[in-house]
PDB file of C-alpha atoms in Angstrom:
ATOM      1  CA  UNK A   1       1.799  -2.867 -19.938  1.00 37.00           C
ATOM      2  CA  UNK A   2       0.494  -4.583 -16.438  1.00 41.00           C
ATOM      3  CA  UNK A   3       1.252  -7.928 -15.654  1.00 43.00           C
ATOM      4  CA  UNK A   4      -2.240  -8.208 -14.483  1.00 47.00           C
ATOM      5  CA  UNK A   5      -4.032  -6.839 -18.216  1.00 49.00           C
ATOM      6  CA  UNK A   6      -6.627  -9.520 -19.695  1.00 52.00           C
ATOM      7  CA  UNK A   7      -5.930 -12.683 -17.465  1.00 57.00           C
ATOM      8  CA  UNK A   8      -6.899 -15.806 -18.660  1.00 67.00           C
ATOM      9  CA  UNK A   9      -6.958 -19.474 -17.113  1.00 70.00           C
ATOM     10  CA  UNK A  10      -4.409 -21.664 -17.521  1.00 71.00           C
ATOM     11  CA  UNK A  11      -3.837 -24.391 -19.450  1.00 78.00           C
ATOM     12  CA  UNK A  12      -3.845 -27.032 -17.591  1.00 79.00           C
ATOM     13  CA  UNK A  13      -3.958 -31.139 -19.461  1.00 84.00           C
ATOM     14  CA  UNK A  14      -7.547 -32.626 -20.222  1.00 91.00           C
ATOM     15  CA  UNK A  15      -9.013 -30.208 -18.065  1.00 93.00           C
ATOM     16  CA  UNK A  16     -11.007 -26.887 -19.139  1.00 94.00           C
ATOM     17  CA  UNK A  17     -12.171 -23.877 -17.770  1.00 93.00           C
ATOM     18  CA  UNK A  18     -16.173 -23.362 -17.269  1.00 95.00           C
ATOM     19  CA  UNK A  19     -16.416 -20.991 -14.695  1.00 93.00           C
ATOM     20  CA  UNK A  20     -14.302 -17.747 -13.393  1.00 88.00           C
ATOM     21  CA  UNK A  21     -15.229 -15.488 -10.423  1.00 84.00           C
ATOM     22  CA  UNK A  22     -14.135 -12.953  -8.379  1.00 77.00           C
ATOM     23  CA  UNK A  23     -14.883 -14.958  -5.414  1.00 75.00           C
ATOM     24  CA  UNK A  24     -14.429 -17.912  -3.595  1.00 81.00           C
ATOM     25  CA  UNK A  25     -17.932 -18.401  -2.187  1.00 84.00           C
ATOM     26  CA  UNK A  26     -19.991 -18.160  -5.686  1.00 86.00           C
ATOM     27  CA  UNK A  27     -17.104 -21.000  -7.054  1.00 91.00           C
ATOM     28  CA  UNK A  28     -17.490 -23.040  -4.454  1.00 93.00           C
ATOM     29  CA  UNK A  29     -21.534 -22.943  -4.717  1.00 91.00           C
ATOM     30  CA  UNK A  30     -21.087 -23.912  -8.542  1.00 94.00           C
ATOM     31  CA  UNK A  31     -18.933 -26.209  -7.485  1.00 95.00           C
ATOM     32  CA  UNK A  32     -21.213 -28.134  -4.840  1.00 95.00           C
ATOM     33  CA  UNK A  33     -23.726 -27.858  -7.222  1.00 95.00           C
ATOM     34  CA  UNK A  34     -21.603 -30.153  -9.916  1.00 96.00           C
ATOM     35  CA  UNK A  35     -20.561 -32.661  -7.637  1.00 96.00           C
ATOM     36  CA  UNK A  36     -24.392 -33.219  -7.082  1.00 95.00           C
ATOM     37  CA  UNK A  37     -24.678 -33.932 -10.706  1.00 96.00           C
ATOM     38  CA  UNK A  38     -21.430 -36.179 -10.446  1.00 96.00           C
ATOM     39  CA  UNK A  39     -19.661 -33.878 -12.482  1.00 97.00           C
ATOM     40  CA  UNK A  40     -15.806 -33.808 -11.285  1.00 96.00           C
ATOM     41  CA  UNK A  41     -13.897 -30.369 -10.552  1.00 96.00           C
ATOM     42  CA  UNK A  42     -11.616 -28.482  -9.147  1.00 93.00           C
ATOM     43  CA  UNK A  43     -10.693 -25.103  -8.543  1.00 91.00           C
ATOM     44  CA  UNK A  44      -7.614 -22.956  -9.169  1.00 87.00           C
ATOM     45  CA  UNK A  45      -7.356 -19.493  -7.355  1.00 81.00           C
ATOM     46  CA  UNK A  46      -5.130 -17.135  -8.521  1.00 75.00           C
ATOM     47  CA  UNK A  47      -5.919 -14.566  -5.597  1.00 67.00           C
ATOM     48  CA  UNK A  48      -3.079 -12.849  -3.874  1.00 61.00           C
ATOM     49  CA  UNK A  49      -3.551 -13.763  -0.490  1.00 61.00           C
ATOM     50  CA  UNK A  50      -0.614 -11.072   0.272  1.00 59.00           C
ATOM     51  CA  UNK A  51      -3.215  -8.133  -0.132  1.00 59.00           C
ATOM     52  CA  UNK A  52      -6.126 -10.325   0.662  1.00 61.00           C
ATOM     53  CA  UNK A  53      -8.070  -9.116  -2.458  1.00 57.00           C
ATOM     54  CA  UNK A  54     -10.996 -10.294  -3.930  1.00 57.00           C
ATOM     55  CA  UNK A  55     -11.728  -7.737  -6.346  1.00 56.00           C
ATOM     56  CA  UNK A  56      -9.839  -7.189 -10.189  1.00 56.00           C
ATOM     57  CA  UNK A  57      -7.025  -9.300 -11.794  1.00 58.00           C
ATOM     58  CA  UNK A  58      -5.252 -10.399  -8.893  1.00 61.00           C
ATOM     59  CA  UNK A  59      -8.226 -12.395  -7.484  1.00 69.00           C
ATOM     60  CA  UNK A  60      -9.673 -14.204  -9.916  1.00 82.00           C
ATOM     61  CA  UNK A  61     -11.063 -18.074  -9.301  1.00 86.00           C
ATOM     62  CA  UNK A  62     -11.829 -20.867 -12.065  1.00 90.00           C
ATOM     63  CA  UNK A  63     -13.661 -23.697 -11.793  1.00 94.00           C
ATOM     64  CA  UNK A  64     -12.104 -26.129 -14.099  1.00 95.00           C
ATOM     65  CA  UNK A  65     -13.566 -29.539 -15.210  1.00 96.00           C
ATOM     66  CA  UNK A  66     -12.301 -32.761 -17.328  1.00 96.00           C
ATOM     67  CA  UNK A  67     -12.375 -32.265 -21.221  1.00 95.00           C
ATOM     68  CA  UNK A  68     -15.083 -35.060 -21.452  1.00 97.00           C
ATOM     69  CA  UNK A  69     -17.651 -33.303 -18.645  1.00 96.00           C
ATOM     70  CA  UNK A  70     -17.353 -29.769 -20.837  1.00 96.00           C
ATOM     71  CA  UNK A  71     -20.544 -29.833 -22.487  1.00 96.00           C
ATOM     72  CA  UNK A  72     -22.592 -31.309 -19.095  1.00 97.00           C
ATOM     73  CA  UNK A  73     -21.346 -29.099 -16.696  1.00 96.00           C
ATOM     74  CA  UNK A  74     -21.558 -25.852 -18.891  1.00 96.00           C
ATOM     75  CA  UNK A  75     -25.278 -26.963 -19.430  1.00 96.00           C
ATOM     76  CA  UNK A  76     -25.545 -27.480 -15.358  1.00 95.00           C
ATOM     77  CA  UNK A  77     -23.906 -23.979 -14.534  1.00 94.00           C
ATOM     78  CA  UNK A  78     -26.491 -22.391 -17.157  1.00 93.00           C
ATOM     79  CA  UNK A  79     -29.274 -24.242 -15.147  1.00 92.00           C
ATOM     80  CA  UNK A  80     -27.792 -22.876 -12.255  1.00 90.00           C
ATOM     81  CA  UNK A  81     -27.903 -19.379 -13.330  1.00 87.00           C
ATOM     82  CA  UNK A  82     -31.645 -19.239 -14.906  1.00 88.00           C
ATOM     83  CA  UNK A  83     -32.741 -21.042 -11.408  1.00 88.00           C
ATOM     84  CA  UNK A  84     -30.746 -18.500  -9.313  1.00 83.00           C
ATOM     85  CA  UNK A  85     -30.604 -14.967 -10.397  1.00 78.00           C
ATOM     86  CA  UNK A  86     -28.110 -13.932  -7.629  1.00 77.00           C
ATOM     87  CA  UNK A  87     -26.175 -16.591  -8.627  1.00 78.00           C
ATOM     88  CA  UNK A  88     -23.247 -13.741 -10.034  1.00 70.00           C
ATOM     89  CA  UNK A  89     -19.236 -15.351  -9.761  1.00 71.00           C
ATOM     90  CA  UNK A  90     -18.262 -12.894 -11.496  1.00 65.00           C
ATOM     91  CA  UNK A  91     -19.091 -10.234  -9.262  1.00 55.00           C
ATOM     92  CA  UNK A  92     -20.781  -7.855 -11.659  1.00 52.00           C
ATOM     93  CA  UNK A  93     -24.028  -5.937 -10.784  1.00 48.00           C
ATOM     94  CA  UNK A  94     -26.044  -4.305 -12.882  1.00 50.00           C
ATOM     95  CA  UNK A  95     -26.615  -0.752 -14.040  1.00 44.00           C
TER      96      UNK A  95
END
């Protein structure tokens, strides 16, 4: 069994996960775009900066926001995808 299998975001006190990429840039743009809205974040990067990936398990990035904001930044990031269809954190194309 890898260490890596299935990772998930941590748990982390009146804070919750909306968002997880494969890279830094496409968090960081959802991120911007949240702070516009007055929506407090922050991120937590789990990437191995060892092997300098920023592909699989060992590079994922979250976007995490306070329990309260949940439902208004999900809503925003949605926005965010419809308007942007490049808009892809988690790194995914498509067949």
């Amino acid at each position: 069994m890898s260490i890596f299998k299935d990772p998930k975001p941590s748990d982390v006190e009146n804070w919750v996960c909306v968002l997880e990429g494969s890279t830094n840039i496409e968090i960081e743009m959802a991120r911007n775009y949240l702070s516009n809205l007055k929506i407090p974040s922050n991120i937590l990067s789990k990437r191995d900066s060892a092997y300098n990936l920023n592909v699989g398990d060992m590079a994922l990035v979250y976007l995490y926001v306070p329990v309260e904001f949940e439902k208004k930044a999900r809503k925003a990031l949605e926005t965010l995808q419809d308007e942007n269809p490049d808009f892809n954190p988690e790194g995914e194309t498509e067949d």
